[in-house]
Each structure stands twice: as structure tokens, then as C-alpha cells.
PDB file of C-alpha atoms in Angstrom:
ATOM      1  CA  UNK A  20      95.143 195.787 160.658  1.00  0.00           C
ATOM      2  CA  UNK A  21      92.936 193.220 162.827  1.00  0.00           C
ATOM      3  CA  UNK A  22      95.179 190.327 160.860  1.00  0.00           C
ATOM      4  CA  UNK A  23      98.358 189.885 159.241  1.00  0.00           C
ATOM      5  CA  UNK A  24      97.391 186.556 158.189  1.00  0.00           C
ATOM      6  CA  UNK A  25      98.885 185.435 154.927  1.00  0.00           C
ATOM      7  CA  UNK A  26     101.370 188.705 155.460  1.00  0.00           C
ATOM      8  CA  UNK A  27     105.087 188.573 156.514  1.00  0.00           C
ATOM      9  CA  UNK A  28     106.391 191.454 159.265  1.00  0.00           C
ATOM     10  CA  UNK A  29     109.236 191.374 161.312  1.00  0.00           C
ATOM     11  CA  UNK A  30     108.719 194.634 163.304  1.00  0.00           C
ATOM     12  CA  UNK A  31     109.071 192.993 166.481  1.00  0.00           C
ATOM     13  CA  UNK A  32     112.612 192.758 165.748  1.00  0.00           C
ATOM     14  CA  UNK A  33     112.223 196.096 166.959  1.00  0.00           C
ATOM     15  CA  UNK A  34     110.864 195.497 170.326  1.00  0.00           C
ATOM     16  CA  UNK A  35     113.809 194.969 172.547  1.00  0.00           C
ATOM     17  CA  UNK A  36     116.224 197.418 171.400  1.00  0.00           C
ATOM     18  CA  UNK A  37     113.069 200.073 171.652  1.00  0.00           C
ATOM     19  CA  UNK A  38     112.842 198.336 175.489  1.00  0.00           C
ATOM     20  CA  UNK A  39     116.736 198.951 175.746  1.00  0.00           C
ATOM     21  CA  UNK A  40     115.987 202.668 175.603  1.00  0.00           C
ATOM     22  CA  UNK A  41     112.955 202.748 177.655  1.00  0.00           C
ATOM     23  CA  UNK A  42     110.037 202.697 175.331  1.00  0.00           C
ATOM     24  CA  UNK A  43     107.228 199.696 175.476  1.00  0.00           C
ATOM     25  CA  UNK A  44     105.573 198.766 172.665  1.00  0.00           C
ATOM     26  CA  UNK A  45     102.029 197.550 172.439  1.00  0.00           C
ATOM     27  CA  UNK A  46     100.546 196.791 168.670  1.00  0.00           C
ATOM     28  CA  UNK A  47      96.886 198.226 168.090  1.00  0.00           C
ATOM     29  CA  UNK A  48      94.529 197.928 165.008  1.00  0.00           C
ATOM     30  CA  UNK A  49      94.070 201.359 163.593  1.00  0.00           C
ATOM     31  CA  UNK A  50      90.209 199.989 163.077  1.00  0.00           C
ATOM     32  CA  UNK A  51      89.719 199.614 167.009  1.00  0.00           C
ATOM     33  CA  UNK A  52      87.679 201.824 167.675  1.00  0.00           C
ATOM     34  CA  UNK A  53      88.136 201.651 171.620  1.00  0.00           C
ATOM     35  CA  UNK A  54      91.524 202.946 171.776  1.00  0.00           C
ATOM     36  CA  UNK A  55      92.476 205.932 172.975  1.00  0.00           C
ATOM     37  CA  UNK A  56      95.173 207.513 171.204  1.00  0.00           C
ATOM     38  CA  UNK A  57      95.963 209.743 174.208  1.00  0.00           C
ATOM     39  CA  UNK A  58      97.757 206.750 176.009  1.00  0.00           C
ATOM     40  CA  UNK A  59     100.496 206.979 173.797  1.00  0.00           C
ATOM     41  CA  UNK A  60     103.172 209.023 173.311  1.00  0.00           C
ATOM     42  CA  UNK A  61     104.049 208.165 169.665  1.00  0.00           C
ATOM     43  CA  UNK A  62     102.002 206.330 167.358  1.00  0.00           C
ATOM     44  CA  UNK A  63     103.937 204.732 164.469  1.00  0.00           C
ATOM     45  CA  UNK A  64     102.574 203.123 161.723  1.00  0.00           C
ATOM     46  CA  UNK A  65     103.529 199.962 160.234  1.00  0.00           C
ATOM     47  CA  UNK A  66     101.197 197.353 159.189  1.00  0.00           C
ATOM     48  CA  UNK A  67      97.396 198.735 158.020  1.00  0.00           C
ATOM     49  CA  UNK A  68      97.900 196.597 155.202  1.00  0.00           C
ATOM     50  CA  UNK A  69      94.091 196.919 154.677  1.00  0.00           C
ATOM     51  CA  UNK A  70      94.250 200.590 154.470  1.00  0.00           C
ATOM     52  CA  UNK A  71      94.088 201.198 150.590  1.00  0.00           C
ATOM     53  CA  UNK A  72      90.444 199.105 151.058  1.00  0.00           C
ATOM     54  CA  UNK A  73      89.189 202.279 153.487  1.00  0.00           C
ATOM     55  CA  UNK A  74      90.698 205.283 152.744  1.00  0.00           C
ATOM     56  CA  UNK A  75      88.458 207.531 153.765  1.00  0.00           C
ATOM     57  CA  UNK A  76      88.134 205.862 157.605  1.00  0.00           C
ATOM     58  CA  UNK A  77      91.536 205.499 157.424  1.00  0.00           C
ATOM     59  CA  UNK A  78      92.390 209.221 156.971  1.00  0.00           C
ATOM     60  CA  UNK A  79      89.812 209.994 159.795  1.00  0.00           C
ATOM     61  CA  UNK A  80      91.214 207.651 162.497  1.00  0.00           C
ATOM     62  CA  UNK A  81      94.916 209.285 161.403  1.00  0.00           C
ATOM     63  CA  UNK A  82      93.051 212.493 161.516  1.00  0.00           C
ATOM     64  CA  UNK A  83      91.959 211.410 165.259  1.00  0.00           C
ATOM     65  CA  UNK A  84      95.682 210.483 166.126  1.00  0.00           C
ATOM     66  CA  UNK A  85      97.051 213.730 164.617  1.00  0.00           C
ATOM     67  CA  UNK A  86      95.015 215.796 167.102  1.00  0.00           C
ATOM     68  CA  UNK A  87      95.967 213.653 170.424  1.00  0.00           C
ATOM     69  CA  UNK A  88      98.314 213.944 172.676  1.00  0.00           C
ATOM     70  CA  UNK A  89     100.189 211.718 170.734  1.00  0.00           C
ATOM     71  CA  UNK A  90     103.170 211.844 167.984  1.00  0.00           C
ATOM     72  CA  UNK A  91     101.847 210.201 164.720  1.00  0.00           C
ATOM     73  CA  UNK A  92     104.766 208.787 162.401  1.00  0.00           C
ATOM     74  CA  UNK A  93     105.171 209.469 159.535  1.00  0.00           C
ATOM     75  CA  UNK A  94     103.411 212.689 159.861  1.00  0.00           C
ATOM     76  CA  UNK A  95      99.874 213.280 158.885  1.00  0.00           C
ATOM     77  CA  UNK A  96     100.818 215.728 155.868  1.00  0.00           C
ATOM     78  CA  UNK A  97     103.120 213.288 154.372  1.00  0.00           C
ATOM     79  CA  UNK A  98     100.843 210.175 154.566  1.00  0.00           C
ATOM     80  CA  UNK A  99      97.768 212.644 152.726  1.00  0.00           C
ATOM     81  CA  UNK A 100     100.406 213.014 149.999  1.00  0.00           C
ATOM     82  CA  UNK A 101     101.936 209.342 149.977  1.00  0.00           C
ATOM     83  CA  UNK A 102      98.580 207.535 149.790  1.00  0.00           C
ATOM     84  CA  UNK A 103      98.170 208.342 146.025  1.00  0.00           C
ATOM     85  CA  UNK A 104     100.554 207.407 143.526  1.00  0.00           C
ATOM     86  CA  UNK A 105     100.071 210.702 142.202  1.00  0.00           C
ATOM     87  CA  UNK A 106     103.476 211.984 144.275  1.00  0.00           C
ATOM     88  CA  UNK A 107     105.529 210.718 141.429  1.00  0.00           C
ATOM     89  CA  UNK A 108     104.887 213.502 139.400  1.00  0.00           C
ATOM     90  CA  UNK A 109     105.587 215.994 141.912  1.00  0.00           C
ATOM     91  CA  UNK A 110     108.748 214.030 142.412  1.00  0.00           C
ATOM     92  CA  UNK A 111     109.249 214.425 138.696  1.00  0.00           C
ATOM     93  CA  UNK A 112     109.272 218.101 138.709  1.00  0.00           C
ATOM     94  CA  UNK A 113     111.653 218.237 140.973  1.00  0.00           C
ATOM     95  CA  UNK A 114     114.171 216.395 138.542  1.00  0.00           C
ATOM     96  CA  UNK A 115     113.908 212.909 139.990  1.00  0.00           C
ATOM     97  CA  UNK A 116     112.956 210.292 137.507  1.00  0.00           C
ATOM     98  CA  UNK A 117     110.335 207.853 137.672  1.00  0.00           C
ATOM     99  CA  UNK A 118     109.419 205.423 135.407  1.00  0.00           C
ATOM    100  CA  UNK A 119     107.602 206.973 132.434  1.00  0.00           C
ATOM    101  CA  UNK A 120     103.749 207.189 133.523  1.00  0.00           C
ATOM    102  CA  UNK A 121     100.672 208.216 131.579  1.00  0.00           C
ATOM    103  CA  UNK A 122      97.627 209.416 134.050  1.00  0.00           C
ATOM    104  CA  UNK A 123      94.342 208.690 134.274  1.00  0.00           C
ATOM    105  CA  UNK A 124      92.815 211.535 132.230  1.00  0.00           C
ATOM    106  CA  UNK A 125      92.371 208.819 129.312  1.00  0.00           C
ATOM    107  CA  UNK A 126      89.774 206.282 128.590  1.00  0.00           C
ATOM    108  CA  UNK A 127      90.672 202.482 128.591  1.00  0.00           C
ATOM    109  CA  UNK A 128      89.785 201.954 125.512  1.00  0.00           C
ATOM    110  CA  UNK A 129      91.324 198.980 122.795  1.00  0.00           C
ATOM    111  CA  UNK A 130      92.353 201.334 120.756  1.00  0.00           C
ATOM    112  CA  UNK A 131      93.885 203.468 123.563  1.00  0.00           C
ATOM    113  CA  UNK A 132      95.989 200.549 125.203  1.00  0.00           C
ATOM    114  CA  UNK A 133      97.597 200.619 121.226  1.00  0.00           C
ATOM    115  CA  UNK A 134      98.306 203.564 121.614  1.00  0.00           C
ATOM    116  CA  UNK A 135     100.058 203.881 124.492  1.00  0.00           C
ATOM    117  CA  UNK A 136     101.934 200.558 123.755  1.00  0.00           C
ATOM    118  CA  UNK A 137     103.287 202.589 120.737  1.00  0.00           C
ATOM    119  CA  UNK A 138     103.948 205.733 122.978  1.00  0.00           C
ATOM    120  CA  UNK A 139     105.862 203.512 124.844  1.00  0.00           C
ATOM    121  CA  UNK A 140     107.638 201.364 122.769  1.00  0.00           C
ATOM    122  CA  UNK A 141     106.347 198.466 124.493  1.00  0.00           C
ATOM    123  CA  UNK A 142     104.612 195.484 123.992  1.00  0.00           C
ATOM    124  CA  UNK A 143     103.521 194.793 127.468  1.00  0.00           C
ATOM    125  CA  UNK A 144     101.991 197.641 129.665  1.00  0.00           C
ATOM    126  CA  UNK A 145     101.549 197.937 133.631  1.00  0.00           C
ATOM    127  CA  UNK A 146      98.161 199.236 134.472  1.00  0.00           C
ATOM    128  CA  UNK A 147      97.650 199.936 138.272  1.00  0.00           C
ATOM    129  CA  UNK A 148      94.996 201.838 140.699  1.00  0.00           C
ATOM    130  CA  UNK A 149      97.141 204.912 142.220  1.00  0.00           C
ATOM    131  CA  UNK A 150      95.864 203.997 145.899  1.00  0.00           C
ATOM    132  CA  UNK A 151      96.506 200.363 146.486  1.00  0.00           C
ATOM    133  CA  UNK A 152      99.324 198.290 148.008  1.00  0.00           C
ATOM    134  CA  UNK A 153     101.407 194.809 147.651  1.00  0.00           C
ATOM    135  CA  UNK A 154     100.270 194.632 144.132  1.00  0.00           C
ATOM    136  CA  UNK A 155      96.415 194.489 144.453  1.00  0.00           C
ATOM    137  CA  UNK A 156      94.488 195.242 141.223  1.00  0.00           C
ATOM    138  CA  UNK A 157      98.074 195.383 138.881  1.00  0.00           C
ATOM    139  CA  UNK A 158      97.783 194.067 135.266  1.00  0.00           C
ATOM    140  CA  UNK A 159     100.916 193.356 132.852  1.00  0.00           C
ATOM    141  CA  UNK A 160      99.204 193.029 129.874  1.00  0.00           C
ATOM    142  CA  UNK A 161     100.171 192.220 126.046  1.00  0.00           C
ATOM    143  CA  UNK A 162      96.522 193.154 124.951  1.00  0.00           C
ATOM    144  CA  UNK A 163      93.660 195.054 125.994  1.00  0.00           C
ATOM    145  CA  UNK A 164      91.443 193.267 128.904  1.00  0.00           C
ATOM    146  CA  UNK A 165      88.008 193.955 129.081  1.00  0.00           C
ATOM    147  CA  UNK A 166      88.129 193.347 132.608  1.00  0.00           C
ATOM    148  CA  UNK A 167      90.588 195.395 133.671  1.00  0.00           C
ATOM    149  CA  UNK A 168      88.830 198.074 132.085  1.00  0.00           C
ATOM    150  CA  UNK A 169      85.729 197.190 134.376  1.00  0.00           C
ATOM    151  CA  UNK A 170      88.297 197.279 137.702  1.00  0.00           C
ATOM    152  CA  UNK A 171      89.316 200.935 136.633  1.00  0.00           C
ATOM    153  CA  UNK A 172      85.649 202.013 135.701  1.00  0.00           C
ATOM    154  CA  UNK A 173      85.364 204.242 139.027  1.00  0.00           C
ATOM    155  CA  UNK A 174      89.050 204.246 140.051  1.00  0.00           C
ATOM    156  CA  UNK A 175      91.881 206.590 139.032  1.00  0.00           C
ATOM    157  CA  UNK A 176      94.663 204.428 137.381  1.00  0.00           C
ATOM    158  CA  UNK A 177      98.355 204.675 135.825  1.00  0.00           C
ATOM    159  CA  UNK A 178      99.706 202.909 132.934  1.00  0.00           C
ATOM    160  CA  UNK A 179     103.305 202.405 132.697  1.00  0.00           C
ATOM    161  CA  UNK A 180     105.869 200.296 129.873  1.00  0.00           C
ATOM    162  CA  UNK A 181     106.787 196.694 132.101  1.00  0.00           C
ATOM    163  CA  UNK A 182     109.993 197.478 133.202  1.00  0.00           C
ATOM    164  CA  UNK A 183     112.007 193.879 132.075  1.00  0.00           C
ATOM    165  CA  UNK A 184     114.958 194.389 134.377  1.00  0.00           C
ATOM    166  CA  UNK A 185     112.071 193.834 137.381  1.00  0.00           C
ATOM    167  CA  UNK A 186     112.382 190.335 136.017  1.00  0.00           C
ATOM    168  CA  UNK A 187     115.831 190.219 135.027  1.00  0.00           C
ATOM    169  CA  UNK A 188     117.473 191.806 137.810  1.00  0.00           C
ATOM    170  CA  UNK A 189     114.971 192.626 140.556  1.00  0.00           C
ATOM    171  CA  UNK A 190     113.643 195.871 142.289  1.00  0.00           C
ATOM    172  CA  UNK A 191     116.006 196.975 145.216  1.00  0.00           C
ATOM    173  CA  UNK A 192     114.456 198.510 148.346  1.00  0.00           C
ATOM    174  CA  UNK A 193     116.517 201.036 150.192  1.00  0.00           C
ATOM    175  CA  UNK A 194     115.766 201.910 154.369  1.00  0.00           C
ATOM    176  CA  UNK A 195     116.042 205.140 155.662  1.00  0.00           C
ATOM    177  CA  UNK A 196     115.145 206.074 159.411  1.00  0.00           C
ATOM    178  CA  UNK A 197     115.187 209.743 160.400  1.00  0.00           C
ATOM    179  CA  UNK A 198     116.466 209.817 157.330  1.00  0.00           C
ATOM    180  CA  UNK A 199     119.923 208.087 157.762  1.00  0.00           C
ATOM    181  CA  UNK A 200     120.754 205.072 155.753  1.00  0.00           C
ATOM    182  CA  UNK A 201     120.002 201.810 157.292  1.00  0.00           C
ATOM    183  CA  UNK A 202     120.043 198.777 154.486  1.00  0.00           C
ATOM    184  CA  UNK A 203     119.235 197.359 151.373  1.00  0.00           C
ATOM    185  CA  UNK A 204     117.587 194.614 149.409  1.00  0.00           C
ATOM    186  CA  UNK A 205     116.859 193.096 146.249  1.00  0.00           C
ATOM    187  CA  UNK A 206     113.613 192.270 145.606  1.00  0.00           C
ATOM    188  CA  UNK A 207     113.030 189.282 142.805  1.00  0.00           C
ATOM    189  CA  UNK A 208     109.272 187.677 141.238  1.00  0.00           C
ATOM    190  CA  UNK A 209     109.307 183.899 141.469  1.00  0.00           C
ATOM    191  CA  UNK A 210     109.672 182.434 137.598  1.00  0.00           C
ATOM    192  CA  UNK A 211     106.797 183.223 135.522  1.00  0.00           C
ATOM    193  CA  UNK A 212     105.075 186.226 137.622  1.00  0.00           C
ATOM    194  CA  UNK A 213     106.423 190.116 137.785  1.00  0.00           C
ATOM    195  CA  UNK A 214     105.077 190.819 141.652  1.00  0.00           C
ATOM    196  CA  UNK A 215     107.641 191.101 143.953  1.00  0.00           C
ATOM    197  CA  UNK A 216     106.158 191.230 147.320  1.00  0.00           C
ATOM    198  CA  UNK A 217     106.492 188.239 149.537  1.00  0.00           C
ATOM    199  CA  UNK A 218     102.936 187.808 149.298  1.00  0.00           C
ATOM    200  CA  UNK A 219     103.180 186.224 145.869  1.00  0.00           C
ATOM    201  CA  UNK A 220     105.906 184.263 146.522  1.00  0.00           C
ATOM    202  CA  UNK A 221     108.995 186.744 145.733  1.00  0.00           C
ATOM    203  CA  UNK A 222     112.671 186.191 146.431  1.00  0.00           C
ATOM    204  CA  UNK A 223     114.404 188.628 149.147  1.00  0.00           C
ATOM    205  CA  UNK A 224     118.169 188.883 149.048  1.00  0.00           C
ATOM    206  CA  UNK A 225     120.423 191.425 150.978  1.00  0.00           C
ATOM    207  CA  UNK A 226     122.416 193.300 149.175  1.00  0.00           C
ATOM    208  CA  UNK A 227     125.039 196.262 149.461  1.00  0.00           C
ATOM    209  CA  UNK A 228     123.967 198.772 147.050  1.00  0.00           C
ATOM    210  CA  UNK A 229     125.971 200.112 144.463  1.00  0.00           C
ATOM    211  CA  UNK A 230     127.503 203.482 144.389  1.00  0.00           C
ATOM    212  CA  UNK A 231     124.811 204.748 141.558  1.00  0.00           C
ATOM    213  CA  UNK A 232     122.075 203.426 143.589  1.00  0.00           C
ATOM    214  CA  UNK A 233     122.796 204.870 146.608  1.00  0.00           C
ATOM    215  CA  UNK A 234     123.246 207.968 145.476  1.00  0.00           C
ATOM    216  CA  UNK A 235     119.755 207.769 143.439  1.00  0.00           C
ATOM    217  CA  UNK A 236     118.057 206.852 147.191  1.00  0.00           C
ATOM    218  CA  UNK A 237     120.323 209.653 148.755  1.00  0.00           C
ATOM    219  CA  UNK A 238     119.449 212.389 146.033  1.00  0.00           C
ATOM    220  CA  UNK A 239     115.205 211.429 146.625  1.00  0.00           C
ATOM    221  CA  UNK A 240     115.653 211.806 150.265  1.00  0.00           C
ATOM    222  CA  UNK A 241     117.104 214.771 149.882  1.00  0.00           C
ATOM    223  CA  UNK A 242     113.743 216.804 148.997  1.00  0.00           C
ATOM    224  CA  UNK A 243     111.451 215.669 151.481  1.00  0.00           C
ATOM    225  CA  UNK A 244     111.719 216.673 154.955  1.00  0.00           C
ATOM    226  CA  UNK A 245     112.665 214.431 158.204  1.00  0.00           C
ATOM    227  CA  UNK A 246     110.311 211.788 159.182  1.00  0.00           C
ATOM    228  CA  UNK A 247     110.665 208.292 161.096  1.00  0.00           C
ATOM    229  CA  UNK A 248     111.306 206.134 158.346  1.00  0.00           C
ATOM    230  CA  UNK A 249     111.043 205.717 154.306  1.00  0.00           C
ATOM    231  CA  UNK A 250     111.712 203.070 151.949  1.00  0.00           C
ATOM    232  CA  UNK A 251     113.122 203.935 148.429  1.00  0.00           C
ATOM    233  CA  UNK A 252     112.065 200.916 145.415  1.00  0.00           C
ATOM    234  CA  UNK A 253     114.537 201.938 142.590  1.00  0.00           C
ATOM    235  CA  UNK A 254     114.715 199.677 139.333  1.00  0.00           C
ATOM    236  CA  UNK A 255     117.076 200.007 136.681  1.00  0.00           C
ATOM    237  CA  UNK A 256     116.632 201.339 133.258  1.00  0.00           C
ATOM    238  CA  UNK A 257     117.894 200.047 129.870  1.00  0.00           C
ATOM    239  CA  UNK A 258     120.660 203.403 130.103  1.00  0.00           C
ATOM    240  CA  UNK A 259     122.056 201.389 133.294  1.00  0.00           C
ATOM    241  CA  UNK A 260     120.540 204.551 135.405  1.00  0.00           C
ATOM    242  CA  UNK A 261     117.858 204.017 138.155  1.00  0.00           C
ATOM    243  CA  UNK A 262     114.234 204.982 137.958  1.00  0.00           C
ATOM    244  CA  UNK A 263     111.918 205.013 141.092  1.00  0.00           C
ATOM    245  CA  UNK A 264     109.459 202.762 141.438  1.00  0.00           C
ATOM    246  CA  UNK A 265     107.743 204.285 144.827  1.00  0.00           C
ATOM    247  CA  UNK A 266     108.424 206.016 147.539  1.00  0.00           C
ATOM    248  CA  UNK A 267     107.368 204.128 150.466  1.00  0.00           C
ATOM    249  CA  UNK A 268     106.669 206.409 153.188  1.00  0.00           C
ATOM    250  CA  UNK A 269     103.045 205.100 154.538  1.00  0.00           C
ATOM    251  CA  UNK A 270     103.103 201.658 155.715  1.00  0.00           C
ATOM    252  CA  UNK A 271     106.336 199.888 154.260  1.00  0.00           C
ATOM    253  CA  UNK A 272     107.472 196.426 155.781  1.00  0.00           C
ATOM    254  CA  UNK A 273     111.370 196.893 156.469  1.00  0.00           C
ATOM    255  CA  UNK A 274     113.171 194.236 156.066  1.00  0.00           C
ATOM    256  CA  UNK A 275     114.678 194.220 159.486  1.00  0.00           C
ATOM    257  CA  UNK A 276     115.126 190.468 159.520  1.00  0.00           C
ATOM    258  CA  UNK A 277     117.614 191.236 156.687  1.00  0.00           C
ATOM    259  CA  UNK A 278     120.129 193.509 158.606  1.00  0.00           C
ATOM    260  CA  UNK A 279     121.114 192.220 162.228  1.00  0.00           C
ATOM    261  CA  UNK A 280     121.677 195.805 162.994  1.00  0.00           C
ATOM    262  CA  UNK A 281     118.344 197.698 161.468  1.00  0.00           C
ATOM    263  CA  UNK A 282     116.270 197.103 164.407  1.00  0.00           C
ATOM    264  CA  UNK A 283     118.716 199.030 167.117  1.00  0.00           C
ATOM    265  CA  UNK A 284     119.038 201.437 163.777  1.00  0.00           C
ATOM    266  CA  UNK A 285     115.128 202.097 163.912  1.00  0.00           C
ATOM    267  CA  UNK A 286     114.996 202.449 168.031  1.00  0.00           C
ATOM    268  CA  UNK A 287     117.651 204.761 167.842  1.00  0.00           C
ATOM    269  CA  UNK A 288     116.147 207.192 165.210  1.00  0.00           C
ATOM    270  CA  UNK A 289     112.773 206.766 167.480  1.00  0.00           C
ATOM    271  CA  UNK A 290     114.320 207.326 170.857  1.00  0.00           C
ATOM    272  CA  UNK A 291     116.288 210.744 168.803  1.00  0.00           C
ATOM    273  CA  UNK A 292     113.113 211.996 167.302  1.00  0.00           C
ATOM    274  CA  UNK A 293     111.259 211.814 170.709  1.00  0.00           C
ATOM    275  CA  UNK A 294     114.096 213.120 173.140  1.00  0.00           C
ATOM    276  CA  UNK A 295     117.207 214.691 170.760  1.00  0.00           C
ATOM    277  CA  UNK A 296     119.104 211.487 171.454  1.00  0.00           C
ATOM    278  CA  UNK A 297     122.779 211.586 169.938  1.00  0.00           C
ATOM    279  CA  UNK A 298     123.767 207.949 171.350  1.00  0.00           C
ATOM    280  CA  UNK A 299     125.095 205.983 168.788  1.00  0.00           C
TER     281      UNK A 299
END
């Protein structure tokens, strides 16, 4: 991304402990087109927070990474299948439950939006594009808008019941790197909005998770195969069990400013993915 203006990151947290085992960091825009991918040894992504605007270049330069000399992380194949919301229902086959989600093979249509509020019990639904990030183009909605129905014209969508304990208790973020447990947070709106991002003016706390919730994270984890780093959004459900929210495995800020120890965490899951590094 050329600017993280109006965007919070703490990945240089990250910069001395990667020095500490030998690696130097320089931060590129994916959308320079002057750099040559071939200088590097890994590439790892962390802020194209304008990606979900470009998809198509943005596959293409990744595509261009992917065939240098150089690592990309996370891996090409899992980014293809990240970037559209879409991998919750293959997570859903596999037993893992996500909130409950109706696809875009309907119309958004008055009489449709009834519908599913009475499919879902709900008075307010959660309509959303299923490529986009830190909230951009998400409606909770009470009735049908005829302007959200213009956004999703030409765009695949989701629609979703609003989840009250996002407001009531908060979405917790777990952090995984080479898929070992790093830390947690909970993730709160400010009063009167549902978005929890920074961005719009959410509330981070640290927290240590719960046994349930851990477990949730640990079980999700558990079916994909090893990659640099994920980030597991869980929210609870009216049962007391935990649904997920997304799997974060693209371009997820991490918190690192929230656990004194997550930085070293991260360089030493690098340094052991690049050179079989057991130091601890």
C-alpha cells in the first residue's frame, strides 16, 4: 500500500528482533512496479490494505512474487482462497461453525430482506461484499435500503443475522505464527456503531482467552496447513459457544503492540520457516 494514512500498524515492532536473527527488513508497496522481487528472499505480506479495491492486479503482482526467487507468505494458494469470503463454507463442511450465512444466489429485493429477516429470526441483518476489508461496503440494517441494493448490483454479497454479543461483548482476535499460539484480543465498536476495526474508532483490549475459545481457534487451525501467520475473529453465540467470524490469513494487522513478546514470537516463526530454526 503506497499509504497507511488514516490506518494503524505496528509491524515494525517486528524489526529488531527479525535484525536479532539476521534478517533486514525493507517495506515495499506491492503497486511499485520497479521492484524486483528477486532481491528478496521472503516476501511477507502485511499491509495492502487497498488490495480488495484491485484484485485482479493484485493477484498478478502476487502471481509475479510466487514465481521469483523469492518466498511469498502466506502462500499464493492460500491467499487465492482467503480473498473471498466464500472460504467459510468450505470451513463449514468441515464441521467448523460460522455464523449462519445466506449467499449471493438471491436478489436484494424488499421482499427478500423479509424474508431472510424471518429465516433468521432477526430484526437487523448484516449485508457485506465477500472481497472487501476493515468493514468497507457493510450494512446493519432494520429495513431494506435501496442503496445498498445499488452497492451489490455487480458484486457478490453475504447476508448474515447481526450478531448482538459483537456489541455486548466484543469480537476476540486470536494470533497464530507458523501456526503456534501467540496472543489474544478483544475487539469492541465505540457506543452507537457495530465496526470494530480501529479505523472507526474501536476499543482494543488484551485479553487471555478462555479455555472454550482457545480451543475453537486451536480446532480451525487444525485443518489448514502451515503458513507464516493467521488471525482467528471468533464471536460468541447466544448457546455461549463460539462462531467464526473470519479467518484472517491475507493481510491481518497483529496486534503486536498488545503482547510485549509477539514480535520476537513472529521473528522466530520467520527465521524457523526460512532455516529449520528450533531456538526458542
Amino acid at each position: 500500500m503506497d499509504s497507511l494514512a488514516g490506518y494503524v500498524s505496528d509491524d515494525e515492532l517486528t524489526v529488531a528482533p527479525l535484525a536479532e536473527l539476521g534478517w533486514e527488513v525493507s517495506t515495499v508497496s506491492w503497486r511499485d512496479e520497479s521492484v524486483d522481487w528477486n532481491d528478496f528472499e521472503i516476501v511477507a505480506l502485511r499491509t495492502p490494505w487497498d488490495y480488495q479495491n484491485d484484485t485482479e492486479a493484485f493477484l498478478e503482482v502476487l502471481t509475479k512474487i510466487d514465481a521469483s526467487r523469492a518466498r511469498l507468505e502466506n502462500p499464493l494458494s492460500i491467499i487465492e482462497w482467503n480473498l473471498d469470503k466464500r472460504y467459510l463454507r468450505d470451513l463449514e463442511t468441515k464441521g467448523i461453525t460460522i455464523v449462519p450465512t445466506i449467499w449471493d444466489d438471491v436478489e436484494l429485493t424488499e421482499n427478500a430482506f423479509i424474508a431472510w429477516q424471518t429465516f433468521f429470526n432477526s430484526d437487523e441483518l448484516i449485508i457485506k461484499p465477500t472481497v472487501s476489508a476493515t468493514a468497507q461496503d457493510t450494512f446493519r440494517l432494520r429495513h431494506f435500503d435501496l442503496k445498498m441494493a445499488k452497492v451489490f448490483a455487480d458484486r457478490s454479497f453475504m447476508i448474515q443475522p447481526f450478531v448482538n454479543a459483537i456489541v455486548d461483548e466484543g469480537e476476540f482476535s486470536l494470533f497464530y505464527f507458523s501456526c503456534e499460539y501467540s496472543h489474544t484480543i478483544l475487539k469492541s465498536p465505540k457506543t452507537g456503531d457495530f465496526r470494530v476495526q480501529e479505523e472507526h474508532g474501536g476499543f482494543i483490549t488484551a485479553v487471555v482467552p478462555e479455555t472454550k475459545l482457545r480451543a475453537t481457534a486451536d480446532s480451525i487451525l487444525a485443518t489448514l496447513s502451515p503458513m507464516l501467520y493467521a488471525r482467528v475473529d471468533l464471536v460468541r453465540n447466544d448457546t455461549g459457544e463460539f462462531m467464526l467470524m473470519e479467518l484472517e490469513l491475507i493481510e491481518p494487522a497483529l496486534y503486536f503492540r498488545m503482547d510485549a513478546e509477539s514480535p520476537r514470537r513472529f521473528a522466530l516463526a520467520l527465521d524457523k520457516l526460512m532455516n529449520g530454526n528450533e531456538q526458542g
